[in-house]
Amino acid sequence: MPELSYGQYSLVFNMLSFAVASMFGAFAFFVMSQKLIGAKYRASMVVSSLVVLIAGYHYWRIMGSWEAAYTLVDGNYVSSGKPFNDAYRYVDWLLTVPLLLVELILVLGLGKGKTGPMLTKLVIAAVLMIALGYPGEISTDTGTRHLWGTLSSIPFVYILFVLWTQLGEATANSTDKVKTLFANTRWVLLMTWGFYPIAYLIGTFGGAESASAAVGVQVAYSIADVTAKALYGVMIFAIAYEKSSADGSLPTT
Amino acid sequence: MPELSYGQYSLVFNMLSFAVASMFGAFAFFVMSQKLIGAKYRASMVVSSLVVLIAGYHYWRIMGSWEAAYTLVDGNYVSSGKPFNDAYRYVDWLLTVPLLLVELILVLGLGKGKTGPMLTKLVIAAVLMIALGYPGEISTDTGTRHLWGTLSSIPFVYILFVLWTQLGEATANSTDKVKTLFANTRWVLLMTWGFYPIAYLIGTFGGAESASAAVGVQVAYSIADVTAKALYGVMIFAIAYEKSSADGSLPTT
């Protein structure tokens, strides 16, 4: 681990804490939000709540690992000798990315025949994307990082392409308000997912041992996760709420 | 961190613990209170519960940071060398102040077209207020603290002005009991929010390195947070309950 200034160390620490608070806050919201929408949209909130609960657990662990990996010496943070565990993020993604895909497909309401096959393809692509990214993430060699990063981008682009197209089709037969929400969701999806390769690339700036690269990766992944999981779930909630409102299924008791 | 007497250290420690207990207690209440009021007022209790859950998490962390920052030497508490993390409060406010605004706007029931634009303006002002306050909070220089504090006051006064006016208008077409509750809420809002700049100012009394300033800031912020989050949510509950009672939507099963 590279030596960090007090400000650099604290920035990461507070971003991780921000992620913990956001994820657990979002968990409580998604659990309770199930009573604010129509019964048939409840399943997507159930899945949302799992995503942020699992992510909250991992961020709690990442915070602990970050704290243990550093010691304060003369106003700077130096490696304590304990390694920082990068794997938490990848284990998290292995569980949460397939769930995020389920959440999205559920709210699209594709119909019986299409949901299963589409989900199978997307989940396989997601597992490939995460598994191919990991060897690069733990490497301190820039070339290795670029190689695995590029391989991981292939399933990544495939997933985004499929989702973008599907979200476009879903808007076709909806009310105007739902249409706007779907259009926004599509952009949020593109922007939040697009953040991950940027975060990955930050890890190669100034050499893998540079302090600003180490800080940049943690901050960028935290922002990407909070947006893609918590904020994204809130947008799915908004869609479910508007759909419930439009079809008269809002709970009255 | 300035040296503290046993009494000074304990006062802060116990105030922080009081805040943890209040926040988690309030969380349980706001979750369960959803079954005591009409369905359409439930959303404001959902938001209330998120505010105090997130605040409870941060107070738990602040307690740990306070404990780690001090060591007992010859009956006095001296700096352990570990820094006390001021940022928890600011991260907390970044999440909870926008939620408090949502909670308030929800209970006002402004109608479809007005809620979104008003909330956007208020949330932007809130983020500005918090971001401008932070550089002053972490500074030990009184001048710097005053400068950022003053800048932060501009969006602060704007938010209070908008809410004060809106709360006044909302009372216009309500029953007498709801009218009184809104009037009280307006005063509680002014008094609890008004506590924050006072707490901020306490940090400059007797120089930023003074023990009584350090203790005063922590105690004042804790009182302000418990009032503005937990007690405030209880008042929102009272409004929701009276409104449910007035429109006959109290749960019967």
PDB file of N, CA, C and O in Angstrom, chain A residues 98-169:
ATOM      1  N   PRO A  98     -25.713  -9.789 -10.627  1.00  0.00           N
ATOM      2  CA  PRO A  98     -26.847 -10.592 -11.100  1.00  0.00           C
ATOM      3  C   PRO A  98     -28.181 -10.142 -10.492  1.00  0.00           C
ATOM      4  O   PRO A  98     -29.203 -10.095 -11.190  1.00  0.00           O
ATOM      5  N   LEU A  99     -28.170  -9.754  -9.198  1.00  0.00           N
ATOM      6  CA  LEU A  99     -29.405  -9.282  -8.571  1.00  0.00           C
ATOM      7  C   LEU A  99     -29.890  -7.974  -9.195  1.00  0.00           C
ATOM      8  O   LEU A  99     -31.088  -7.785  -9.402  1.00  0.00           O
ATOM      9  N   LEU A 100     -28.942  -7.074  -9.511  1.00  0.00           N
ATOM     10  CA  LEU A 100     -29.320  -5.821 -10.181  1.00  0.00           C
ATOM     11  C   LEU A 100     -29.965  -6.106 -11.533  1.00  0.00           C
ATOM     12  O   LEU A 100     -30.916  -5.433 -11.939  1.00  0.00           O
ATOM     13  N   LEU A 101     -29.449  -7.110 -12.225  1.00  0.00           N
ATOM     14  CA  LEU A 101     -30.018  -7.480 -13.521  1.00  0.00           C
ATOM     15  C   LEU A 101     -31.437  -8.018 -13.347  1.00  0.00           C
ATOM     16  O   LEU A 101     -32.347  -7.660 -14.099  1.00  0.00           O
ATOM     17  N   VAL A 102     -31.629  -8.865 -12.318  1.00  0.00           N
ATOM     18  CA  VAL A 102     -32.968  -9.391 -12.031  1.00  0.00           C
ATOM     19  C   VAL A 102     -33.942  -8.236 -11.759  1.00  0.00           C
ATOM     20  O   VAL A 102     -35.052  -8.187 -12.302  1.00  0.00           O
ATOM     21  N   GLU A 103     -33.485  -7.286 -10.923  1.00  0.00           N
ATOM     22  CA  GLU A 103     -34.299  -6.118 -10.556  1.00  0.00           C
ATOM     23  C   GLU A 103     -34.758  -5.354 -11.791  1.00  0.00           C
ATOM     24  O   GLU A 103     -35.924  -4.976 -11.917  1.00  0.00           O
ATOM     25  N   LEU A 104     -33.824  -5.159 -12.693  1.00  0.00           N
ATOM     26  CA  LEU A 104     -34.130  -4.381 -13.886  1.00  0.00           C
ATOM     27  C   LEU A 104     -35.088  -5.126 -14.811  1.00  0.00           C
ATOM     28  O   LEU A 104     -36.065  -4.568 -15.310  1.00  0.00           O
ATOM     29  N   ILE A 105     -34.814  -6.420 -15.006  1.00  0.00           N
ATOM     30  CA  ILE A 105     -35.651  -7.227 -15.892  1.00  0.00           C
ATOM     31  C   ILE A 105     -37.077  -7.335 -15.335  1.00  0.00           C
ATOM     32  O   ILE A 105     -38.054  -7.294 -16.078  1.00  0.00           O
ATOM     33  N   LEU A 106     -37.159  -7.427 -13.977  1.00  0.00           N
ATOM     34  CA  LEU A 106     -38.482  -7.509 -13.341  1.00  0.00           C
ATOM     35  C   LEU A 106     -39.323  -6.281 -13.637  1.00  0.00           C
ATOM     36  O   LEU A 106     -40.513  -6.384 -13.946  1.00  0.00           O
ATOM     37  N   VAL A 107     -38.702  -5.114 -13.530  1.00  0.00           N
ATOM     38  CA  VAL A 107     -39.472  -3.885 -13.705  1.00  0.00           C
ATOM     39  C   VAL A 107     -39.803  -3.648 -15.185  1.00  0.00           C
ATOM     40  O   VAL A 107     -40.758  -2.940 -15.506  1.00  0.00           O
ATOM     41  N   LEU A 108     -39.031  -4.264 -16.071  1.00  0.00           N
ATOM     42  CA  LEU A 108     -39.335  -4.136 -17.495  1.00  0.00           C
ATOM     43  C   LEU A 108     -40.619  -4.864 -17.854  1.00  0.00           C
ATOM     44  O   LEU A 108     -41.332  -4.478 -18.783  1.00  0.00           O
ATOM     45  N   GLY A 109     -40.914  -5.938 -17.094  1.00  0.00           N
ATOM     46  CA  GLY A 109     -42.127  -6.714 -17.357  1.00  0.00           C
ATOM     47  C   GLY A 109     -42.158  -7.256 -18.775  1.00  0.00           C
ATOM     48  O   GLY A 109     -43.053  -6.952 -19.554  1.00  0.00           O
ATOM     49  N   LEU A 110     -41.142  -8.091 -19.105  1.00  0.00           N
ATOM     50  CA  LEU A 110     -40.991  -8.558 -20.490  1.00  0.00           C
ATOM     51  C   LEU A 110     -41.998  -9.626 -20.896  1.00  0.00           C
ATOM     52  O   LEU A 110     -42.168  -9.906 -22.067  1.00  0.00           O
ATOM     53  N   GLY A 111     -42.618 -10.249 -19.907  1.00  0.00           N
ATOM     54  CA  GLY A 111     -43.529 -11.349 -20.225  1.00  0.00           C
ATOM     55  C   GLY A 111     -42.825 -12.682 -20.024  1.00  0.00           C
ATOM     56  O   GLY A 111     -41.589 -12.763 -20.048  1.00  0.00           O
ATOM     57  N   LYS A 112     -43.646 -13.711 -19.849  1.00  0.00           N
ATOM     58  CA  LYS A 112     -43.179 -15.034 -19.410  1.00  0.00           C
ATOM     59  C   LYS A 112     -42.023 -15.613 -20.208  1.00  0.00           C
ATOM     60  O   LYS A 112     -40.992 -15.980 -19.697  1.00  0.00           O
ATOM     61  N   GLY A 113     -42.195 -15.703 -21.499  1.00  0.00           N
ATOM     62  CA  GLY A 113     -41.222 -16.419 -22.327  1.00  0.00           C
ATOM     63  C   GLY A 113     -39.855 -15.757 -22.427  1.00  0.00           C
ATOM     64  O   GLY A 113     -38.840 -16.441 -22.550  1.00  0.00           O
ATOM     65  N   LYS A 114     -39.819 -14.423 -22.340  1.00  0.00           N
ATOM     66  CA  LYS A 114     -38.570 -13.711 -22.606  1.00  0.00           C
ATOM     67  C   LYS A 114     -37.669 -13.514 -21.383  1.00  0.00           C
ATOM     68  O   LYS A 114     -36.458 -13.419 -21.511  1.00  0.00           O
ATOM     69  N   THR A 115     -38.281 -13.430 -20.189  1.00  0.00           N
ATOM     70  CA  THR A 115     -37.522 -13.077 -18.989  1.00  0.00           C
ATOM     71  C   THR A 115     -36.389 -14.064 -18.700  1.00  0.00           C
ATOM     72  O   THR A 115     -35.238 -13.662 -18.524  1.00  0.00           O
ATOM     73  N   GLY A 116     -36.723 -15.366 -18.657  1.00  0.00           N
ATOM     74  CA  GLY A 116     -35.744 -16.398 -18.302  1.00  0.00           C
ATOM     75  C   GLY A 116     -34.512 -16.411 -19.198  1.00  0.00           C
ATOM     76  O   GLY A 116     -33.383 -16.254 -18.723  1.00  0.00           O
ATOM     77  N   PRO A 117     -34.692 -16.598 -20.516  1.00  0.00           N
ATOM     78  CA  PRO A 117     -33.535 -16.673 -21.418  1.00  0.00           C
ATOM     79  C   PRO A 117     -32.673 -15.405 -21.384  1.00  0.00           C
ATOM     80  O   PRO A 117     -31.444 -15.487 -21.349  1.00  0.00           O
ATOM     81  N   MET A 118     -33.325 -14.240 -21.340  1.00  0.00           N
ATOM     82  CA  MET A 118     -32.579 -12.981 -21.302  1.00  0.00           C
ATOM     83  C   MET A 118     -31.718 -12.879 -20.054  1.00  0.00           C
ATOM     84  O   MET A 118     -30.556 -12.503 -20.092  1.00  0.00           O
ATOM     85  N   LEU A 119     -32.320 -13.275 -18.900  1.00  0.00           N
ATOM     86  CA  LEU A 119     -31.617 -13.210 -17.627  1.00  0.00           C
ATOM     87  C   LEU A 119     -30.421 -14.156 -17.619  1.00  0.00           C
ATOM     88  O   LEU A 119     -29.344 -13.802 -17.139  1.00  0.00           O
ATOM     89  N   THR A 120     -30.597 -15.352 -18.182  1.00  0.00           N
ATOM     90  CA  THR A 120     -29.504 -16.328 -18.232  1.00  0.00           C
ATOM     91  C   THR A 120     -28.311 -15.742 -18.986  1.00  0.00           C
ATOM     92  O   THR A 120     -27.181 -15.770 -18.490  1.00  0.00           O
ATOM     93  N   LYS A 121     -28.569 -15.190 -20.161  1.00  0.00           N
ATOM     94  CA  LYS A 121     -27.496 -14.598 -20.966  1.00  0.00           C
ATOM     95  C   LYS A 121     -26.789 -13.481 -20.213  1.00  0.00           C
ATOM     96  O   LYS A 121     -25.557 -13.397 -20.173  1.00  0.00           O
ATOM     97  N   LEU A 122     -27.581 -12.600 -19.599  1.00  0.00           N
ATOM     98  CA  LEU A 122     -27.002 -11.438 -18.918  1.00  0.00           C
ATOM     99  C   LEU A 122     -26.189 -11.843 -17.692  1.00  0.00           C
ATOM    100  O   LEU A 122     -25.125 -11.279 -17.417  1.00  0.00           O
ATOM    101  N   VAL A 123     -26.674 -12.834 -16.948  1.00  0.00           N
ATOM    102  CA  VAL A 123     -25.959 -13.255 -15.736  1.00  0.00           C
ATOM    103  C   VAL A 123     -24.636 -13.913 -16.107  1.00  0.00           C
ATOM    104  O   VAL A 123     -23.601 -13.660 -15.473  1.00  0.00           O
ATOM    105  N   ILE A 124     -24.645 -14.737 -17.153  1.00  0.00           N
ATOM    106  CA  ILE A 124     -23.382 -15.355 -17.611  1.00  0.00           C
ATOM    107  C   ILE A 124     -22.386 -14.257 -18.007  1.00  0.00           C
ATOM    108  O   ILE A 124     -21.217 -14.285 -17.608  1.00  0.00           O
ATOM    109  N   ALA A 125     -22.861 -13.272 -18.754  1.00  0.00           N
ATOM    110  CA  ALA A 125     -21.995 -12.164 -19.162  1.00  0.00           C
ATOM    111  C   ALA A 125     -21.462 -11.409 -17.939  1.00  0.00           C
ATOM    112  O   ALA A 125     -20.285 -11.021 -17.891  1.00  0.00           O
ATOM    113  N   ALA A 126     -22.314 -11.226 -16.914  1.00  0.00           N
ATOM    114  CA  ALA A 126     -21.900 -10.496 -15.712  1.00  0.00           C
ATOM    115  C   ALA A 126     -20.804 -11.241 -14.954  1.00  0.00           C
ATOM    116  O   ALA A 126     -19.823 -10.646 -14.506  1.00  0.00           O
ATOM    117  N   VAL A 127     -20.978 -12.564 -14.826  1.00  0.00           N
ATOM    118  CA  VAL A 127     -19.974 -13.362 -14.119  1.00  0.00           C
ATOM    119  C   VAL A 127     -18.637 -13.303 -14.875  1.00  0.00           C
ATOM    120  O   VAL A 127     -17.570 -13.126 -14.265  1.00  0.00           O
ATOM    121  N   LEU A 128     -18.698 -13.408 -16.193  1.00  0.00           N
ATOM    122  CA  LEU A 128     -17.484 -13.289 -17.019  1.00  0.00           C
ATOM    123  C   LEU A 128     -16.819 -11.928 -16.814  1.00  0.00           C
ATOM    124  O   LEU A 128     -15.594 -11.841 -16.629  1.00  0.00           O
ATOM    125  N   MET A 129     -17.627 -10.882 -16.854  1.00  0.00           N
ATOM    126  CA  MET A 129     -17.126  -9.513 -16.693  1.00  0.00           C
ATOM    127  C   MET A 129     -16.366  -9.358 -15.376  1.00  0.00           C
ATOM    128  O   MET A 129     -15.253  -8.809 -15.343  1.00  0.00           O
ATOM    129  N   ILE A 130     -16.932  -9.879 -14.293  1.00  0.00           N
ATOM    130  CA  ILE A 130     -16.324  -9.713 -12.966  1.00  0.00           C
ATOM    131  C   ILE A 130     -15.082 -10.594 -12.844  1.00  0.00           C
ATOM    132  O   ILE A 130     -14.031 -10.148 -12.374  1.00  0.00           O
ATOM    133  N   ALA A 131     -15.184 -11.849 -13.306  1.00  0.00           N
ATOM    134  CA  ALA A 131     -14.060 -12.780 -13.194  1.00  0.00           C
ATOM    135  C   ALA A 131     -12.863 -12.306 -14.021  1.00  0.00           C
ATOM    136  O   ALA A 131     -11.712 -12.451 -13.605  1.00  0.00           O
ATOM    137  N   LEU A 132     -13.130 -11.717 -15.186  1.00  0.00           N
ATOM    138  CA  LEU A 132     -12.032 -11.237 -16.035  1.00  0.00           C
ATOM    139  C   LEU A 132     -11.421  -9.944 -15.487  1.00  0.00           C
ATOM    140  O   LEU A 132     -10.236  -9.661 -15.726  1.00  0.00           O
ATOM    141  N   GLY A 133     -12.186  -9.182 -14.747  1.00  0.00           N
ATOM    142  CA  GLY A 133     -11.652  -7.927 -14.198  1.00  0.00           C
ATOM    143  C   GLY A 133     -10.704  -8.149 -13.030  1.00  0.00           C
ATOM    144  O   GLY A 133      -9.742  -7.412 -12.853  1.00  0.00           O
ATOM    145  N   TYR A 134     -10.975  -9.189 -12.225  1.00  0.00           N
ATOM    146  CA  TYR A 134     -10.245  -9.378 -10.981  1.00  0.00           C
ATOM    147  C   TYR A 134      -8.723  -9.554 -11.120  1.00  0.00           C
ATOM    148  O   TYR A 134      -7.966  -8.893 -10.391  1.00  0.00           O
ATOM    149  N   PRO A 135      -8.227 -10.408 -12.071  1.00  0.00           N
ATOM    150  CA  PRO A 135      -6.765 -10.551 -12.182  1.00  0.00           C
ATOM    151  C   PRO A 135      -6.069  -9.212 -12.448  1.00  0.00           C
ATOM    152  O   PRO A 135      -4.946  -8.999 -11.993  1.00  0.00           O
ATOM    153  N   GLY A 136      -6.740  -8.326 -13.164  1.00  0.00           N
ATOM    154  CA  GLY A 136      -6.163  -7.004 -13.414  1.00  0.00           C
ATOM    155  C   GLY A 136      -6.187  -6.126 -12.179  1.00  0.00           C
ATOM    156  O   GLY A 136      -5.234  -5.405 -11.895  1.00  0.00           O
ATOM    157  N   GLU A 137      -7.281  -6.230 -11.420  1.00  0.00           N
ATOM    158  CA  GLU A 137      -7.442  -5.378 -10.225  1.00  0.00           C
ATOM    159  C   GLU A 137      -6.351  -5.626  -9.197  1.00  0.00           C
ATOM    160  O   GLU A 137      -5.847  -4.684  -8.583  1.00  0.00           O
ATOM    161  N   ILE A 138      -5.991  -6.893  -8.994  1.00  0.00           N
ATOM    162  CA  ILE A 138      -5.005  -7.197  -7.950  1.00  0.00           C
ATOM    163  C   ILE A 138      -3.573  -7.107  -8.464  1.00  0.00           C
ATOM    164  O   ILE A 138      -2.622  -7.292  -7.711  1.00  0.00           O
ATOM    165  N   SER A 139      -3.409  -6.814  -9.772  1.00  0.00           N
ATOM    166  CA  SER A 139      -2.059  -6.713 -10.318  1.00  0.00           C
ATOM    167  C   SER A 139      -1.507  -5.302 -10.139  1.00  0.00           C
ATOM    168  O   SER A 139      -2.249  -4.317 -10.222  1.00  0.00           O
ATOM    169  N   THR A 140      -0.223  -5.187  -9.870  1.00  0.00           N
ATOM    170  CA  THR A 140       0.387  -3.861  -9.758  1.00  0.00           C
ATOM    171  C   THR A 140       1.062  -3.483 -11.076  1.00  0.00           C
ATOM    172  O   THR A 140       1.650  -2.420 -11.201  1.00  0.00           O
ATOM    173  N   ASP A 141       0.970  -4.380 -12.073  1.00  0.00           N
ATOM    174  CA  ASP A 141       1.570  -4.107 -13.383  1.00  0.00           C
ATOM    175  C   ASP A 141       0.519  -3.465 -14.309  1.00  0.00           C
ATOM    176  O   ASP A 141      -0.578  -3.999 -14.490  1.00  0.00           O
ATOM    177  N   THR A 142       0.858  -2.310 -14.854  1.00  0.00           N
ATOM    178  CA  THR A 142      -0.103  -1.564 -15.665  1.00  0.00           C
ATOM    179  C   THR A 142      -0.549  -2.353 -16.899  1.00  0.00           C
ATOM    180  O   THR A 142      -1.732  -2.361 -17.250  1.00  0.00           O
ATOM    181  N   GLY A 143       0.405  -3.047 -17.549  1.00  0.00           N
ATOM    182  CA  GLY A 143       0.075  -3.835 -18.741  1.00  0.00           C
ATOM    183  C   GLY A 143      -0.943  -4.923 -18.434  1.00  0.00           C
ATOM    184  O   GLY A 143      -1.949  -5.078 -19.143  1.00  0.00           O
ATOM    185  N   THR A 144      -0.706  -5.661 -17.339  1.00  0.00           N
ATOM    186  CA  THR A 144      -1.620  -6.729 -16.929  1.00  0.00           C
ATOM    187  C   THR A 144      -3.006  -6.163 -16.649  1.00  0.00           C
ATOM    188  O   THR A 144      -4.030  -6.731 -17.032  1.00  0.00           O
ATOM    189  N   ARG A 145      -3.027  -5.015 -15.966  1.00  0.00           N
ATOM    190  CA  ARG A 145      -4.286  -4.354 -15.629  1.00  0.00           C
ATOM    191  C   ARG A 145      -5.067  -3.983 -16.889  1.00  0.00           C
ATOM    192  O   ARG A 145      -6.277  -4.215 -16.971  1.00  0.00           O
ATOM    193  N   HIS A 146      -4.347  -3.445 -17.872  1.00  0.00           N
ATOM    194  CA  HIS A 146      -4.999  -3.068 -19.129  1.00  0.00           C
ATOM    195  C   HIS A 146      -5.538  -4.296 -19.873  1.00  0.00           C
ATOM    196  O   HIS A 146      -6.651  -4.267 -20.394  1.00  0.00           O
ATOM    197  N   LEU A 147      -4.730  -5.369 -19.916  1.00  0.00           N
ATOM    198  CA  LEU A 147      -5.132  -6.570 -20.637  1.00  0.00           C
ATOM    199  C   LEU A 147      -6.446  -7.141 -20.099  1.00  0.00           C
ATOM    200  O   LEU A 147      -7.419  -7.318 -20.843  1.00  0.00           O
ATOM    201  N   TRP A 148      -6.485  -7.411 -18.769  1.00  0.00           N
ATOM    202  CA  TRP A 148      -7.689  -7.995 -18.180  1.00  0.00           C
ATOM    203  C   TRP A 148      -8.855  -7.014 -18.204  1.00  0.00           C
ATOM    204  O   TRP A 148     -10.008  -7.407 -18.370  1.00  0.00           O
ATOM    205  N   GLY A 149      -8.526  -5.737 -18.049  1.00  0.00           N
ATOM    206  CA  GLY A 149      -9.566  -4.713 -18.125  1.00  0.00           C
ATOM    207  C   GLY A 149     -10.250  -4.718 -19.480  1.00  0.00           C
ATOM    208  O   GLY A 149     -11.480  -4.612 -19.577  1.00  0.00           O
ATOM    209  N   THR A 150      -9.455  -4.875 -20.545  1.00  0.00           N
ATOM    210  CA  THR A 150     -10.009  -4.886 -21.890  1.00  0.00           C
ATOM    211  C   THR A 150     -10.886  -6.122 -22.103  1.00  0.00           C
ATOM    212  O   THR A 150     -12.002  -6.029 -22.640  1.00  0.00           O
ATOM    213  N   LEU A 151     -10.385  -7.287 -21.652  1.00  0.00           N
ATOM    214  CA  LEU A 151     -11.173  -8.524 -21.790  1.00  0.00           C
ATOM    215  C   LEU A 151     -12.502  -8.397 -21.046  1.00  0.00           C
ATOM    216  O   LEU A 151     -13.551  -8.787 -21.552  1.00  0.00           O
ATOM    217  N   SER A 152     -12.441  -7.821 -19.837  1.00  0.00           N
ATOM    218  CA  SER A 152     -13.640  -7.651 -19.020  1.00  0.00           C
ATOM    219  C   SER A 152     -14.640  -6.705 -19.678  1.00  0.00           C
ATOM    220  O   SER A 152     -15.856  -6.808 -19.445  1.00  0.00           O
ATOM    221  N   SER A 153     -14.140  -5.787 -20.517  1.00  0.00           N
ATOM    222  CA  SER A 153     -15.022  -4.807 -21.170  1.00  0.00           C
ATOM    223  C   SER A 153     -15.943  -5.444 -22.200  1.00  0.00           C
ATOM    224  O   SER A 153     -17.011  -4.887 -22.503  1.00  0.00           O
ATOM    225  N   ILE A 154     -15.538  -6.600 -22.752  1.00  0.00           N
ATOM    226  CA  ILE A 154     -16.361  -7.215 -23.811  1.00  0.00           C
ATOM    227  C   ILE A 154     -17.744  -7.616 -23.270  1.00  0.00           C
ATOM    228  O   ILE A 154     -18.759  -7.133 -23.773  1.00  0.00           O
ATOM    229  N   PRO A 155     -17.803  -8.474 -22.208  1.00  0.00           N
ATOM    230  CA  PRO A 155     -19.141  -8.754 -21.662  1.00  0.00           C
ATOM    231  C   PRO A 155     -19.831  -7.508 -21.100  1.00  0.00           C
ATOM    232  O   PRO A 155     -21.065  -7.396 -21.161  1.00  0.00           O
ATOM    233  N   PHE A 156     -19.039  -6.558 -20.577  1.00  0.00           N
ATOM    234  CA  PHE A 156     -19.603  -5.309 -20.034  1.00  0.00           C
ATOM    235  C   PHE A 156     -20.388  -4.544 -21.099  1.00  0.00           C
ATOM    236  O   PHE A 156     -21.533  -4.145 -20.882  1.00  0.00           O
ATOM    237  N   VAL A 157     -19.750  -4.368 -22.259  1.00  0.00           N
ATOM    238  CA  VAL A 157     -20.406  -3.638 -23.350  1.00  0.00           C
ATOM    239  C   VAL A 157     -21.637  -4.410 -23.839  1.00  0.00           C
ATOM    240  O   VAL A 157     -22.686  -3.819 -24.114  1.00  0.00           O
ATOM    241  N   TYR A 158     -21.509  -5.745 -23.879  1.00  0.00           N
ATOM    242  CA  TYR A 158     -22.639  -6.582 -24.295  1.00  0.00           C
ATOM    243  C   TYR A 158     -23.849  -6.366 -23.387  1.00  0.00           C
ATOM    244  O   TYR A 158     -24.977  -6.151 -23.862  1.00  0.00           O
ATOM    245  N   ILE A 159     -23.620  -6.384 -22.051  1.00  0.00           N
ATOM    246  CA  ILE A 159     -24.716  -6.198 -21.087  1.00  0.00           C
ATOM    247  C   ILE A 159     -25.379  -4.835 -21.284  1.00  0.00           C
ATOM    248  O   ILE A 159     -26.610  -4.724 -21.363  1.00  0.00           O
ATOM    249  N   LEU A 160     -24.544  -3.809 -21.378  1.00  0.00           N
ATOM    250  CA  LEU A 160     -25.098  -2.463 -21.530  1.00  0.00           C
ATOM    251  C   LEU A 160     -25.901  -2.333 -22.819  1.00  0.00           C
ATOM    252  O   LEU A 160     -26.961  -1.699 -22.838  1.00  0.00           O
ATOM    253  N   PHE A 161     -25.394  -2.940 -23.880  1.00  0.00           N
ATOM    254  CA  PHE A 161     -26.093  -2.882 -25.166  1.00  0.00           C
ATOM    255  C   PHE A 161     -27.475  -3.516 -25.075  1.00  0.00           C
ATOM    256  O   PHE A 161     -28.484  -2.925 -25.492  1.00  0.00           O
ATOM    257  N   VAL A 162     -27.524  -4.725 -24.477  1.00  0.00           N
ATOM    258  CA  VAL A 162     -28.804  -5.425 -24.336  1.00  0.00           C
ATOM    259  C   VAL A 162     -29.786  -4.616 -23.483  1.00  0.00           C
ATOM    260  O   VAL A 162     -30.944  -4.414 -23.859  1.00  0.00           O
ATOM    261  N   LEU A 163     -29.295  -4.110 -22.330  1.00  0.00           N
ATOM    262  CA  LEU A 163     -30.178  -3.365 -21.431  1.00  0.00           C
ATOM    263  C   LEU A 163     -30.675  -2.071 -22.067  1.00  0.00           C
ATOM    264  O   LEU A 163     -31.841  -1.698 -21.934  1.00  0.00           O
ATOM    265  N   TRP A 164     -29.788  -1.386 -22.751  1.00  0.00           N
ATOM    266  CA  TRP A 164     -30.142  -0.123 -23.420  1.00  0.00           C
ATOM    267  C   TRP A 164     -31.266  -0.344 -24.430  1.00  0.00           C
ATOM    268  O   TRP A 164     -32.257   0.379 -24.447  1.00  0.00           O
ATOM    269  N   THR A 165     -31.111  -1.409 -25.229  1.00  0.00           N
ATOM    270  CA  THR A 165     -32.118  -1.731 -26.242  1.00  0.00           C
ATOM    271  C   THR A 165     -33.448  -2.104 -25.584  1.00  0.00           C
ATOM    272  O   THR A 165     -34.508  -1.614 -25.978  1.00  0.00           O
ATOM    273  N   GLN A 166     -33.371  -2.961 -24.555  1.00  0.00           N
ATOM    274  CA  GLN A 166     -34.594  -3.413 -23.886  1.00  0.00           C
ATOM    275  C   GLN A 166     -35.330  -2.275 -23.217  1.00  0.00           C
ATOM    276  O   GLN A 166     -36.553  -2.203 -23.248  1.00  0.00           O
ATOM    277  N   LEU A 167     -34.556  -1.378 -22.563  1.00  0.00           N
ATOM    278  CA  LEU A 167     -35.187  -0.232 -21.887  1.00  0.00           C
ATOM    279  C   LEU A 167     -35.862   0.676 -22.904  1.00  0.00           C
ATOM    280  O   LEU A 167     -36.896   1.269 -22.621  1.00  0.00           O
ATOM    281  N   GLY A 168     -35.282   0.767 -24.079  1.00  0.00           N
ATOM    282  CA  GLY A 168     -35.898   1.563 -25.139  1.00  0.00           C
ATOM    283  C   GLY A 168     -37.223   0.966 -25.578  1.00  0.00           C
ATOM    284  O   GLY A 168     -38.224   1.676 -25.703  1.00  0.00           O
ATOM    285  N   GLU A 169     -37.251  -0.368 -25.745  1.00  0.00           N
ATOM    286  CA  GLU A 169     -38.490  -1.035 -26.169  1.00  0.00           C
ATOM    287  C   GLU A 169     -39.579  -0.938 -25.106  1.00  0.00           C
ATOM    288  O   GLU A 169     -40.762  -0.783 -25.429  1.00  0.00           O
TER     289      GLU A 169
END
